[in-house]
Each structure stands twice: as structure tokens, then as C-alpha cells.
PDB file of C-alpha atoms (C1' of nucleotides) in Angstrom:
ATOM      1  CA  MET A  20    -105.503 152.075 -11.303  1.00  0.00           C
ATOM      2  CA  ARG A  21    -105.587 153.630  -7.854  1.00  0.00           C
ATOM      3  CA  GLY A  22    -106.780 150.320  -5.504  1.00  0.00           C
ATOM      4  CA  ALA A  23    -106.045 148.397  -8.354  1.00  0.00           C
ATOM      5  CA  ARG A  24    -103.657 145.636  -8.730  1.00  0.00           C
ATOM      6  CA  PHE A  25    -101.374 144.763 -10.869  1.00  0.00           C
ATOM      7  CA  GLU A  26    -102.067 141.226 -12.665  1.00  0.00           C
ATOM      8  CA  GLN A  27     -99.915 141.167 -15.784  1.00  0.00           C
ATOM      9  CA  VAL A  28     -97.756 143.605 -16.722  1.00  0.00           C
ATOM     10  CA  ASP A  29     -96.903 143.355 -19.855  1.00  0.00           C
ATOM     11  CA  VAL A  30     -93.220 145.340 -21.976  1.00  0.00           C
ATOM     12  CA  ARG A  31     -93.635 144.847 -25.656  1.00  0.00           C
ATOM     13  CA  ARG A  32     -91.031 147.680 -26.862  1.00  0.00           C
ATOM     14  CA  PRO A  33     -87.726 147.683 -23.583  1.00  0.00           C
ATOM     15  CA  ASP A  34     -86.574 150.742 -25.518  1.00  0.00           C
ATOM     16  CA  LEU A  35     -88.566 154.640 -24.980  1.00  0.00           C
ATOM     17  CA  ARG A  36     -85.269 157.304 -24.115  1.00  0.00           C
ATOM     18  CA  LYS A  37     -84.071 154.397 -21.314  1.00  0.00           C
ATOM     19  CA  PRO A  38     -83.358 150.398 -20.960  1.00  0.00           C
ATOM     20  CA  PHE A  39     -85.957 149.585 -18.127  1.00  0.00           C
ATOM     21  CA  PRO A  40     -85.635 149.873 -15.109  1.00  0.00           C
ATOM     22  CA  ARG A  41     -83.592 146.108 -13.711  1.00  0.00           C
ATOM     23  CA  ARG A  42     -87.244 143.599 -12.500  1.00  0.00           C
ATOM     24  CA  PHE A  43     -89.804 145.888 -14.175  1.00  0.00           C
ATOM     25  CA  ARG A  44     -92.422 143.016 -14.290  1.00  0.00           C
ATOM     26  CA  VAL A  45     -91.862 141.882 -11.274  1.00  0.00           C
ATOM     27  CA  ARG A  46     -91.510 144.444  -9.353  1.00  0.00           C
ATOM     28  CA  LEU A  47     -95.074 145.998 -10.845  1.00  0.00           C
ATOM     29  CA  GLU A  48     -96.943 142.173 -10.491  1.00  0.00           C
ATOM     30  CA  GLY A  49     -98.869 141.594  -7.294  1.00  0.00           C
ATOM     31  CA  GLN A  50     -98.040 145.068  -5.949  1.00  0.00           C
ATOM     32  CA  THR A  51    -101.201 147.375  -5.342  1.00  0.00           C
ATOM     33  CA  VAL A  52    -101.084 150.607  -6.586  1.00  0.00           C
ATOM     34  CA  LEU A  53    -101.661 152.586  -3.006  1.00  0.00           C
ATOM     35  CA  ALA A  54    -101.729 156.579  -4.463  1.00  0.00           C
ATOM     36  CA  LEU A  55    -100.722 158.246  -7.985  1.00  0.00           C
ATOM     37  CA  SER A  56     -99.785 161.527  -7.460  1.00  0.00           C
ATOM     38  CA  ARG A  57     -97.076 164.231  -9.907  1.00  0.00           C
ATOM     39  CA  ARG A  58     -93.956 166.450  -9.762  1.00  0.00           C
ATOM     40  CA  ALA A  59     -93.204 168.049 -12.598  1.00  0.00           C
ATOM     41  CA  LYS A  60     -94.227 166.364 -15.097  1.00  0.00           C
ATOM     42  CA  TYR A  61     -93.331 162.753 -13.663  1.00  0.00           C
ATOM     43  CA  LEU A  62     -95.959 160.827 -13.082  1.00  0.00           C
ATOM     44  CA  LEU A  63     -95.787 158.475  -9.426  1.00  0.00           C
ATOM     45  CA  ALA A  64     -97.470 155.657  -8.552  1.00  0.00           C
ATOM     46  CA  THR A  65     -96.958 154.230  -5.014  1.00  0.00           C
ATOM     47  CA  LEU A  66     -96.942 151.153  -4.895  1.00  0.00           C
ATOM     48  CA  SER A  67     -97.472 148.278  -1.842  1.00  0.00           C
ATOM     49  CA  SER A  68     -94.114 147.210  -1.995  1.00  0.00           C
ATOM     50  CA  GLY A  69     -92.605 151.061  -1.105  1.00  0.00           C
ATOM     51  CA  GLU A  70     -91.586 151.001  -4.105  1.00  0.00           C
ATOM     52  CA  THR A  71     -93.059 154.383  -6.795  1.00  0.00           C
ATOM     53  CA  LEU A  72     -93.818 153.314 -10.257  1.00  0.00           C
ATOM     54  CA  LEU A  73     -92.809 156.838 -12.295  1.00  0.00           C
ATOM     55  CA  VAL A  74     -93.491 157.719 -16.135  1.00  0.00           C
ATOM     56  CA  HIS A  75     -92.832 160.424 -18.633  1.00  0.00           C
ATOM     57  CA  LEU A  76     -94.372 161.193 -21.759  1.00  0.00           C
ATOM     58  CA  GLY A  77     -91.360 162.978 -23.082  1.00  0.00           C
ATOM     59  CA  MET A  78     -93.776 164.830 -25.494  1.00  0.00           C
ATOM     60  CA  SER A  79     -95.778 161.573 -27.210  1.00  0.00           C
ATOM     61  CA  GLY A  80     -96.466 159.258 -24.701  1.00  0.00           C
ATOM     62  CA  SER A  81     -99.933 158.862 -23.408  1.00  0.00           C
ATOM     63  CA  PHE A  82    -102.121 156.041 -21.517  1.00  0.00           C
ATOM     64  CA  CYS A  83    -105.133 154.213 -23.510  1.00  0.00           C
ATOM     65  CA  ILE A  84    -107.907 152.437 -20.660  1.00  0.00           C
ATOM     66  CA  HIS A  85    -109.802 149.420 -21.967  1.00  0.00           C
ATOM     67  CA  PRO A  86    -112.369 150.030 -21.631  1.00  0.00           C
ATOM     68  CA  PRO A  87    -112.524 153.433 -20.156  1.00  0.00           C
ATOM     69  CA  ALA A  88    -112.723 154.891 -16.784  1.00  0.00           C
ATOM     70  CA  ASP A  89    -115.788 156.188 -16.994  1.00  0.00           C
ATOM     71  CA  GLY A  90    -118.386 152.744 -17.917  1.00  0.00           C
ATOM     72  CA  PRO A  91    -118.348 149.479 -15.144  1.00  0.00           C
ATOM     73  CA  VAL A  92    -116.193 146.834 -16.624  1.00  0.00           C
ATOM     74  CA  PRO A  93    -118.238 144.117 -17.867  1.00  0.00           C
ATOM     75  CA  PRO A  94    -116.727 140.482 -17.847  1.00  0.00           C
ATOM     76  CA  GLY A  95    -114.715 139.509 -20.308  1.00  0.00           C
ATOM     77  CA  LEU A  96    -113.484 143.146 -21.545  1.00  0.00           C
ATOM     78  CA  GLY A  97    -110.839 144.928 -20.673  1.00  0.00           C
ATOM     79  CA  GLU A  98    -108.865 143.464 -24.249  1.00  0.00           C
ATOM     80  CA  LEU A  99    -107.470 145.200 -26.932  1.00  0.00           C
ATOM     81  CA  THR A 100    -109.398 145.537 -30.038  1.00  0.00           C
ATOM     82  CA  GLU A 101    -106.183 145.629 -32.145  1.00  0.00           C
ATOM     83  CA  ALA A 102    -102.995 146.336 -31.717  1.00  0.00           C
ATOM     84  CA  ASP A 103    -101.663 149.095 -32.010  1.00  0.00           C
ATOM     85  CA  PRO A 104     -97.351 149.099 -32.627  1.00  0.00           C
ATOM     86  CA  HIS A 105     -97.322 151.697 -30.368  1.00  0.00           C
ATOM     87  CA  ASP A 106     -98.716 149.751 -26.516  1.00  0.00           C
ATOM     88  CA  HIS A 107     -95.389 149.435 -25.631  1.00  0.00           C
ATOM     89  CA  VAL A 108     -96.604 148.859 -22.059  1.00  0.00           C
ATOM     90  CA  LEU A 109     -99.321 146.970 -20.667  1.00  0.00           C
ATOM     91  CA  PHE A 110    -100.850 146.462 -17.662  1.00  0.00           C
ATOM     92  CA  ARG A 111    -103.598 144.701 -16.741  1.00  0.00           C
ATOM     93  CA  MET A 112    -104.691 145.251 -12.859  1.00  0.00           C
ATOM     94  CA  SER A 113    -107.188 143.763 -11.251  1.00  0.00           C
ATOM     95  CA  SER A 114    -110.109 146.202 -11.516  1.00  0.00           C
ATOM     96  CA  GLY A 115    -110.321 144.838 -15.190  1.00  0.00           C
ATOM     97  CA  ALA A 116    -109.199 147.386 -17.283  1.00  0.00           C
ATOM     98  CA  ALA A 117    -106.912 146.415 -19.457  1.00  0.00           C
ATOM     99  CA  ILE A 118    -103.879 150.240 -19.518  1.00  0.00           C
ATOM    100  CA  ALA A 119    -101.296 150.925 -22.689  1.00  0.00           C
ATOM    101  CA  TYR A 120     -98.774 152.756 -22.708  1.00  0.00           C
ATOM    102  CA  ASN A 121     -98.848 154.881 -26.327  1.00  0.00           C
ATOM    103  CA  ASP A 122     -95.979 156.821 -26.970  1.00  0.00           C
ATOM    104  CA  PRO A 123     -94.251 157.033 -30.937  1.00  0.00           C
ATOM    105  CA  ARG A 124     -92.145 159.044 -30.176  1.00  0.00           C
ATOM    106  CA  ARG A 125     -90.661 156.916 -27.619  1.00  0.00           C
ATOM    107  CA  PHE A 126     -89.085 160.158 -25.609  1.00  0.00           C
ATOM    108  CA  GLY A 127     -90.936 158.433 -22.713  1.00  0.00           C
ATOM    109  CA  VAL A 128     -89.523 157.009 -19.258  1.00  0.00           C
ATOM    110  CA  MET A 129     -90.365 153.760 -17.086  1.00  0.00           C
ATOM    111  CA  ASP A 130     -88.569 153.834 -14.228  1.00  0.00           C
ATOM    112  CA  VAL A 131     -88.920 151.674 -10.673  1.00  0.00           C
ATOM    113  CA  LEU A 132     -87.582 153.668  -7.622  1.00  0.00           C
ATOM    114  CA  SER A 133     -87.150 152.059  -4.463  1.00  0.00           C
ATOM    115  CA  PRO A 134     -88.044 154.095  -1.562  1.00  0.00           C
ATOM    116  CA  GLY A 135     -84.831 155.842  -0.320  1.00  0.00           C
ATOM    117  CA  ALA A 136     -84.144 156.943  -4.025  1.00  0.00           C
ATOM    118  CA  LEU A 137     -86.979 159.222  -4.398  1.00  0.00           C
ATOM    119  CA  ALA A 138     -85.245 161.475  -2.268  1.00  0.00           C
ATOM    120  CA  THR A 139     -81.857 160.590  -3.695  1.00  0.00           C
ATOM    121  CA  HIS A 140     -83.190 161.555  -8.027  1.00  0.00           C
ATOM    122  CA  PRO A 141     -80.953 163.037  -9.915  1.00  0.00           C
ATOM    123  CA  VAL A 142     -84.101 164.477 -11.268  1.00  0.00           C
ATOM    124  CA  LEU A 143     -86.627 165.267  -9.040  1.00  0.00           C
ATOM    125  CA  SER A 144     -83.898 166.075  -6.573  1.00  0.00           C
ATOM    126  CA  THR A 145     -82.969 168.932  -7.605  1.00  0.00           C
ATOM    127  CA  LEU A 146     -86.599 169.974  -9.173  1.00  0.00           C
ATOM    128  CA  GLY A 147     -87.868 173.758  -8.332  1.00  0.00           C
ATOM    129  CA  PRO A 148     -90.673 174.649  -6.854  1.00  0.00           C
ATOM    130  CA  GLU A 149     -93.960 172.609  -8.516  1.00  0.00           C
ATOM    131  CA  PRO A 150     -95.447 176.017 -10.439  1.00  0.00           C
ATOM    132  CA  LEU A 151     -98.879 176.508  -8.416  1.00  0.00           C
ATOM    133  CA  SER A 152     -97.618 175.960  -5.117  1.00  0.00           C
ATOM    134  CA  THR A 153     -96.391 178.265  -2.227  1.00  0.00           C
ATOM    135  CA  GLY A 154     -93.212 177.962  -2.787  1.00  0.00           C
ATOM    136  CA  PHE A 155     -92.979 179.150  -5.729  1.00  0.00           C
ATOM    137  CA  ASP A 156     -92.803 183.401  -5.348  1.00  0.00           C
ATOM    138  CA  ALA A 157     -90.861 185.903  -6.892  1.00  0.00           C
ATOM    139  CA  ALA A 158     -88.618 186.150  -4.287  1.00  0.00           C
ATOM    140  CA  ALA A 159     -87.569 182.533  -5.541  1.00  0.00           C
ATOM    141  CA  LEU A 160     -87.865 183.051  -8.935  1.00  0.00           C
ATOM    142  CA  ALA A 161     -85.622 186.548  -8.144  1.00  0.00           C
ATOM    143  CA  ARG A 162     -82.911 183.911  -6.532  1.00  0.00           C
ATOM    144  CA  ALA A 163     -83.166 181.281  -8.768  1.00  0.00           C
ATOM    145  CA  CYS A 164     -82.842 184.117 -12.569  1.00  0.00           C
ATOM    146  CA  ALA A 165     -79.974 185.923  -9.926  1.00  0.00           C
ATOM    147  CA  GLY A 166     -77.306 186.067 -11.677  1.00  0.00           C
ATOM    148  CA  LYS A 167     -78.178 184.126 -14.810  1.00  0.00           C
ATOM    149  CA  ARG A 168     -76.606 185.137 -18.194  1.00  0.00           C
ATOM    150  CA  THR A 169     -79.108 183.070 -19.637  1.00  0.00           C
ATOM    151  CA  SER A 170     -82.461 184.100 -21.655  1.00  0.00           C
ATOM    152  CA  LEU A 171     -86.145 184.310 -19.558  1.00  0.00           C
ATOM    153  CA  LYS A 172     -87.590 181.744 -21.376  1.00  0.00           C
ATOM    154  CA  ALA A 173     -84.694 179.669 -21.658  1.00  0.00           C
ATOM    155  CA  ALA A 174     -84.875 180.558 -17.788  1.00  0.00           C
ATOM    156  CA  LEU A 175     -88.184 179.056 -17.554  1.00  0.00           C
ATOM    157  CA  LEU A 176     -87.565 175.927 -19.278  1.00  0.00           C
ATOM    158  CA  ASP A 177     -84.713 175.006 -16.518  1.00  0.00           C
ATOM    159  CA  GLN A 178     -86.568 172.886 -14.024  1.00  0.00           C
ATOM    160  CA  ARG A 179     -84.537 173.573 -11.164  1.00  0.00           C
ATOM    161  CA  VAL A 180     -85.749 177.399 -11.129  1.00  0.00           C
ATOM    162  CA  VAL A 181     -89.151 176.115 -11.366  1.00  0.00           C
ATOM    163  CA  ALA A 182     -90.864 173.189 -12.003  1.00  0.00           C
ATOM    164  CA  GLY A 183     -93.032 171.388 -14.895  1.00  0.00           C
ATOM    165  CA  LEU A 184     -93.283 174.160 -16.922  1.00  0.00           C
ATOM    166  CA  GLY A 185     -92.856 172.811 -20.708  1.00  0.00           C
ATOM    167  CA  ASN A 186     -91.604 175.032 -24.073  1.00  0.00           C
ATOM    168  CA  ILE A 187     -96.097 176.217 -24.333  1.00  0.00           C
ATOM    169  CA  TYR A 188     -96.736 177.630 -21.051  1.00  0.00           C
ATOM    170  CA  ALA A 189     -93.312 179.301 -21.121  1.00  0.00           C
ATOM    171  CA  GLY A 190     -94.113 181.748 -23.568  1.00  0.00           C
ATOM    172  CA  GLU A 191     -97.580 182.033 -22.963  1.00  0.00           C
ATOM    173  CA  ALA A 192     -96.799 183.370 -19.863  1.00  0.00           C
ATOM    174  CA  LEU A 193     -93.488 185.546 -20.677  1.00  0.00           C
ATOM    175  CA  HIS A 194     -96.103 187.290 -23.108  1.00  0.00           C
ATOM    176  CA  ARG A 195     -98.845 187.466 -20.002  1.00  0.00           C
ATOM    177  CA  ALA A 196     -96.242 189.036 -18.394  1.00  0.00           C
ATOM    178  CA  GLY A 197     -94.863 192.195 -21.146  1.00  0.00           C
ATOM    179  CA  LEU A 198     -92.097 189.889 -20.564  1.00  0.00           C
ATOM    180  CA  SER A 199     -88.962 189.586 -23.343  1.00  0.00           C
ATOM    181  CA  PRO A 200     -88.361 186.073 -24.322  1.00  0.00           C
ATOM    182  CA  HIS A 201     -84.492 187.665 -25.453  1.00  0.00           C
ATOM    183  CA  ARG A 202     -83.932 188.980 -21.975  1.00  0.00           C
ATOM    184  CA  ARG A 203     -82.165 187.650 -19.496  1.00  0.00           C
ATOM    185  CA  ALA A 204     -83.121 186.196 -17.017  1.00  0.00           C
ATOM    186  CA  SER A 205     -80.729 188.414 -14.083  1.00  0.00           C
ATOM    187  CA  THR A 206     -82.507 191.449 -15.296  1.00  0.00           C
ATOM    188  CA  ILE A 207     -85.415 189.940 -12.753  1.00  0.00           C
ATOM    189  CA  ALA A 208     -83.978 190.330 -10.210  1.00  0.00           C
ATOM    190  CA  THR A 209     -81.336 192.960  -8.150  1.00  0.00           C
ATOM    191  CA  PRO A 210     -78.144 192.565  -7.780  1.00  0.00           C
ATOM    192  CA  ALA A 211     -78.350 191.124  -4.754  1.00  0.00           C
ATOM    193  CA  GLY A 212     -80.996 188.417  -6.156  1.00  0.00           C
ATOM    194  CA  ALA A 213     -83.985 190.426  -4.678  1.00  0.00           C
ATOM    195  CA  PRO A 214     -87.437 190.006  -6.928  1.00  0.00           C
ATOM    196  CA  ARG A 215     -88.028 193.330  -9.052  1.00  0.00           C
ATOM    197  CA  GLU A 216     -91.828 193.907 -10.018  1.00  0.00           C
ATOM    198  CA  HIS A 217     -91.363 191.548 -13.623  1.00  0.00           C
ATOM    199  CA  ALA A 218     -90.170 188.589 -11.181  1.00  0.00           C
ATOM    200  CA  ARG A 219     -94.213 189.328  -9.552  1.00  0.00           C
ATOM    201  CA  ARG A 220     -94.939 189.338 -12.965  1.00  0.00           C
ATOM    202  CA  LEU A 221     -93.597 186.605 -14.113  1.00  0.00           C
ATOM    203  CA  VAL A 222     -94.864 184.194 -11.439  1.00  0.00           C
ATOM    204  CA  SER A 223     -97.763 185.858 -11.324  1.00  0.00           C
ATOM    205  CA  ALA A 224     -98.892 185.053 -15.347  1.00  0.00           C
ATOM    206  CA  VAL A 225     -97.307 181.967 -14.932  1.00  0.00           C
ATOM    207  CA  LYS A 226     -99.413 180.495 -12.569  1.00  0.00           C
ATOM    208  CA  GLN A 227    -102.855 181.864 -14.492  1.00  0.00           C
ATOM    209  CA  VAL A 228    -101.760 180.330 -18.509  1.00  0.00           C
ATOM    210  CA  LEU A 229    -101.092 176.708 -15.941  1.00  0.00           C
ATOM    211  CA  ARG A 230    -104.559 177.438 -13.835  1.00  0.00           C
ATOM    212  CA  GLU A 231    -106.353 178.758 -17.016  1.00  0.00           C
ATOM    213  CA  ALA A 232    -104.441 175.621 -18.870  1.00  0.00           C
ATOM    214  CA  ILE A 233    -105.944 173.035 -16.387  1.00  0.00           C
ATOM    215  CA  ARG A 234    -109.338 174.542 -16.529  1.00  0.00           C
ATOM    216  CA  ARG A 235    -110.065 174.095 -20.443  1.00  0.00           C
ATOM    217  CA  THR A 236    -108.230 170.090 -19.958  1.00  0.00           C
ATOM    218  CA  LEU A 237    -110.842 169.214 -18.015  1.00  0.00           C
ATOM    219  CA  ASN A 238    -113.550 171.472 -19.778  1.00  0.00           C
ATOM    220  CA  PRO A 239    -113.777 169.835 -23.100  1.00  0.00           C
ATOM    221  CA  ALA A 240    -115.617 172.162 -24.435  1.00  0.00           C
ATOM    222  CA  SER A 241    -113.491 175.073 -23.820  1.00  0.00           C
ATOM    223  CA  TYR A 242    -110.336 173.108 -24.713  1.00  0.00           C
ATOM    224  CA  ARG A 243    -111.443 172.937 -28.864  1.00  0.00           C
ATOM    225  CA  SER A 244    -111.664 176.099 -28.161  1.00  0.00           C
ATOM    226  CA  SER A 245    -107.881 176.571 -26.619  1.00  0.00           C
ATOM    227  CA  ARG A 246    -106.350 179.604 -28.342  1.00  0.00           C
ATOM    228  CA  PHE A 247    -103.257 180.885 -27.493  1.00  0.00           C
ATOM    229  CA  ARG A 248    -101.640 183.771 -27.150  1.00  0.00           C
ATOM    230  CA  VAL A 249     -98.459 183.770 -29.058  1.00  0.00           C
ATOM    231  CA  TYR A 250     -97.751 179.509 -28.936  1.00  0.00           C
ATOM    232  CA  ASP A 251     -98.374 178.302 -33.379  1.00  0.00           C
ATOM    233  CA  ARG A 252     -98.787 182.173 -33.709  1.00  0.00           C
ATOM    234  CA  GLU A 253     -96.074 183.881 -36.269  1.00  0.00           C
ATOM    235  CA  GLY A 254     -97.163 186.374 -38.397  1.00  0.00           C
ATOM    236  CA  GLU A 255    -100.825 186.760 -36.848  1.00  0.00           C
ATOM    237  CA  PRO A 256    -102.586 190.012 -34.835  1.00  0.00           C
ATOM    238  CA  CYS A 257    -100.840 190.083 -31.059  1.00  0.00           C
ATOM    239  CA  ARG A 258    -103.648 189.680 -28.844  1.00  0.00           C
ATOM    240  CA  ARG A 259    -103.199 191.554 -26.626  1.00  0.00           C
ATOM    241  CA  SER A 260    -105.593 194.827 -25.717  1.00  0.00           C
ATOM    242  CA  ARG A 261    -104.727 198.064 -28.298  1.00  0.00           C
ATOM    243  CA  CYS A 262    -101.315 195.806 -28.877  1.00  0.00           C
ATOM    244  CA  ALA A 263    -100.782 196.447 -33.166  1.00  0.00           C
ATOM    245  CA  GLY A 264     -98.102 194.129 -32.826  1.00  0.00           C
ATOM    246  CA  VAL A 265     -97.336 190.838 -35.101  1.00  0.00           C
ATOM    247  CA  ILE A 266     -96.511 187.454 -33.617  1.00  0.00           C
ATOM    248  CA  ARG A 267     -92.944 186.782 -34.525  1.00  0.00           C
ATOM    249  CA  ARG A 268     -91.318 182.754 -34.214  1.00  0.00           C
ATOM    250  CA  ARG A 269     -87.324 182.973 -32.927  1.00  0.00           C
ATOM    251  CA  THR A 270     -85.138 179.453 -32.690  1.00  0.00           C
ATOM    252  CA  GLN A 271     -84.226 179.983 -28.793  1.00  0.00           C
ATOM    253  CA  ALA A 272     -81.864 177.034 -27.812  1.00  0.00           C
ATOM    254  CA  GLY A 273     -82.918 175.393 -30.862  1.00  0.00           C
ATOM    255  CA  ARG A 274     -86.612 176.023 -29.503  1.00  0.00           C
ATOM    256  CA  SER A 275     -89.713 177.383 -30.833  1.00  0.00           C
ATOM    257  CA  THR A 276     -90.005 181.038 -29.381  1.00  0.00           C
ATOM    258  CA  PHE A 277     -92.864 183.202 -29.756  1.00  0.00           C
ATOM    259  CA  PHE A 278     -93.672 186.774 -28.591  1.00  0.00           C
ATOM    260  CA  CYS A 279     -94.806 190.050 -29.555  1.00  0.00           C
ATOM    261  CA  PRO A 280     -92.072 191.814 -30.441  1.00  0.00           C
ATOM    262  CA  LEU A 281     -93.628 195.143 -29.520  1.00  0.00           C
ATOM    263  CA  CYS A 282     -95.297 194.755 -26.187  1.00  0.00           C
ATOM    264  CA  GLN A 283     -92.911 192.103 -24.876  1.00  0.00           C
ATOM    265  CA  ARG A 284     -89.830 193.869 -23.320  1.00  0.00           C
TER     266      ARG A 284
ATOM    267  C1'  DA B   8     -70.306 175.665 -13.264  1.00  0.00           C
ATOM    268  C1'  DT B   9     -72.266 176.754 -16.957  1.00  0.00           C
ATOM    269  C1'  DT B  10     -75.232 177.460 -21.626  1.00  0.00           C
ATOM    270  C1'  DG B  11     -75.661 176.353 -26.170  1.00  0.00           C
ATOM    271  C1'  DA B  12     -76.084 172.886 -29.977  1.00  0.00           C
ATOM    272  C1'  DG B  13     -77.133 168.188 -31.649  1.00  0.00           C
ATOM    273  C1'  DA B  14     -79.200 163.681 -29.821  1.00  0.00           C
ATOM    274  C1'  DC B  15     -82.699 160.854 -29.345  1.00  0.00           C
ATOM    275  C1'  DC B  16     -87.063 158.982 -32.747  1.00  0.00           C
ATOM    276  C1'  DT B  17     -91.051 158.622 -35.244  1.00  0.00           C
ATOM    277  C1'  DG B  18     -95.299 160.951 -37.280  1.00  0.00           C
ATOM    278  C1'  DT B  19     -97.633 165.079 -40.267  1.00  0.00           C
ATOM    279  C1'  DC B  20     -97.682 168.702 -42.617  1.00  0.00           C
ATOM    280  C1'  DG B  21     -96.361 171.713 -45.931  1.00  0.00           C
ATOM    281  C1'  DG B  22     -94.910 172.836 -50.421  1.00  0.00           C
ATOM    282  C1'  DC B  23     -92.934 171.008 -55.320  1.00  0.00           C
TER     283       DC B  23
ATOM    284  C1'  DT C  22    -100.849 161.521 -55.987  1.00  0.00           C
ATOM    285  C1'  DG C  23     -95.685 161.494 -54.111  1.00  0.00           C
ATOM    286  C1'  DC C  24     -91.763 162.018 -51.746  1.00  0.00           C
ATOM    287  C1'  DC C  25     -89.177 165.818 -49.689  1.00  0.00           C
ATOM    288  C1'  DG C  26     -87.405 169.004 -46.141  1.00  0.00           C
ATOM    289  C1'  DA C  27     -89.683 171.322 -41.711  1.00  0.00           C
ATOM    290  C1'  DC C  28     -90.701 170.937 -37.156  1.00  0.00           C
ATOM    291  C1'  DA C  29     -92.957 169.092 -33.125  1.00  0.00           C
ATOM    292  C1'  DG C  30     -95.840 169.569 -26.265  1.00  0.00           C
ATOM    293  C1'  DG C  31     -88.985 167.150 -23.719  1.00  0.00           C
ATOM    294  C1'  DT C  32     -84.592 165.687 -21.271  1.00  0.00           C
ATOM    295  C1'  DC C  33     -80.166 164.538 -21.959  1.00  0.00           C
ATOM    296  C1'  DT C  34     -75.087 164.247 -23.022  1.00  0.00           C
ATOM    297  C1'  DC C  35     -71.055 166.875 -24.786  1.00  0.00           C
ATOM    298  C1'  DA C  36     -68.203 170.497 -25.601  1.00  0.00           C
ATOM    299  C1'  DA C  37     -66.584 174.752 -24.922  1.00  0.00           C
TER     300       DA C  37
END
DNA sequence: ATTGAGACCTGTCGGC
DNA sequence: TGCCGACAGGTCTCAA
């Protein structure tokens, strides 16, 4: 998409999690994508008009490029061979590529933000630091968790505390840090809000887990063999060396939490 | 103000 | 094979 122009935008089904913004199609058509970026789980395309296309994939959203991005675009291609009923939006780009947004569960979101709206967006503007940035450190995490009566797991899922962690990697990071997901969030900070050792371990674990996950994603071979430490491993042995624990599953705030009751305290 | 529960929507999987 | 309930990697809203 980068450097290409929206030639035609087809909204085949206008009801994702939120309705599409007014004049969605005309605000995109004719615009060139100047840059692609990301904030938390939101994908952002900067348009030549100064507006920003915002996309969230929800639980089941994905983009499919026809033809694949790694080949040249033969003339007459960029056609969709068969209509998938979950292809809700179709972008025809000036590069010849057709890009379909597919989302069976329709938990995704698409929006177009005016230049000023980026800074005032109710969700974007309240997001916490990017987990892989230097802004996410023990002091920042401790400050955000100080006084919180909720669980550590819930705090990690709160996008205002740290942006972009989801259920799987929150759980993975807690296991790596040896911290119980049920521990009260405030216990990683002193009453004054200064970081305890737990906060340092957790920050380090979050960064490691995400770096590892990205590395795996970029390498198909290791992605296939990707093995979580706790996620979806109920009843299986803990992977920490010399730990004899068995992974348990508990529902926490409506989400499944997997953890080792022995080495996570 | 913070917190947890329920809702949103569809597909898949395991058990009977 | 077929039906049914449980569950799914994310937000958002509402009520306590």
C-alpha cells in the first residue's frame, strides 16, 4: 500500500464493530498512502490528504493481498477469484494490487481520522507506552500500577498501562517473570509508586516475550514450531527448568488465564 | 473513579 | 454424521 493510491474502495458490509465513518469511500479514493505505522494494536495509514486511515483487526481480522506482495503484478491480475463472504472491504490500489480486509467475527474497526483527531482520539490519546520503547520501564510500570486494586494480569491488559499487550502475551510475560497473574497490581510498586524488583522483572519479561514473538512471526519455520510457555497448556508440565508444576487455567475478568501455580508467586 | 461482567458475532472443536 | 455447548488472540458499555 505504501506509495500507492486508492483507486477504488468497496465496502461490501458496512457493519464491523462500529459503523464506518461518514463518506469513508470518498475520503480514501484518490488518496496516496504516504506511510504505514502502528500504535498499540491499531494500524495507521497516513494519507496524502492529511487524514489517517485507522484499522483494528479485532479478534479475527486479516488482510489478504491479491496478488501476493512479493511478486510482480501481471497485467489483468489483482482480481479476486472467488468472493469470500467475510471479505468486508476491498481496496483496489494504483499498484494493481487488490487488498481485501477479511473478518469473520467482525470485531474489527475501520475509521478515518482528520489531522487533529489523532491527538484527541479517545482511545489513541490515552494509550500507555509502547512496550518495546524506552518509555516502558520499571518506573513507568510501577507508577501505572501503584494503587491499583485489580490483578496484575488485568493491569497488563489495560491499554493505558502498556499499549498492545493481549491475553496470550500478558500471560506469557507473567510466567517468564515468575509472577502470579492473580497478584494485586499494586504489589510491584512501593506505596510511594517506586518500582520493586518485580516491576523490573516484568518489564524485562514483556520485552523479551514480544521480541521473541515478532522474531517467530517473521520466520515461518520457527513460527510453526512456536510453543507458548503457558497459553493453552492446561494440565501440561511447566516449562521452567527444574519446576515440577502443572499449568492451570482460570477465568479472570472473562478471559482465560494460564499459569503455573508453583513458580509464579 | 475504578472494576468486573456481559455484550458484540461467527467459527471451530470436543463430547455425546 | 449431527447436534450442542464451550470457547476463541479485543474492546466497549454499563452497573456496582
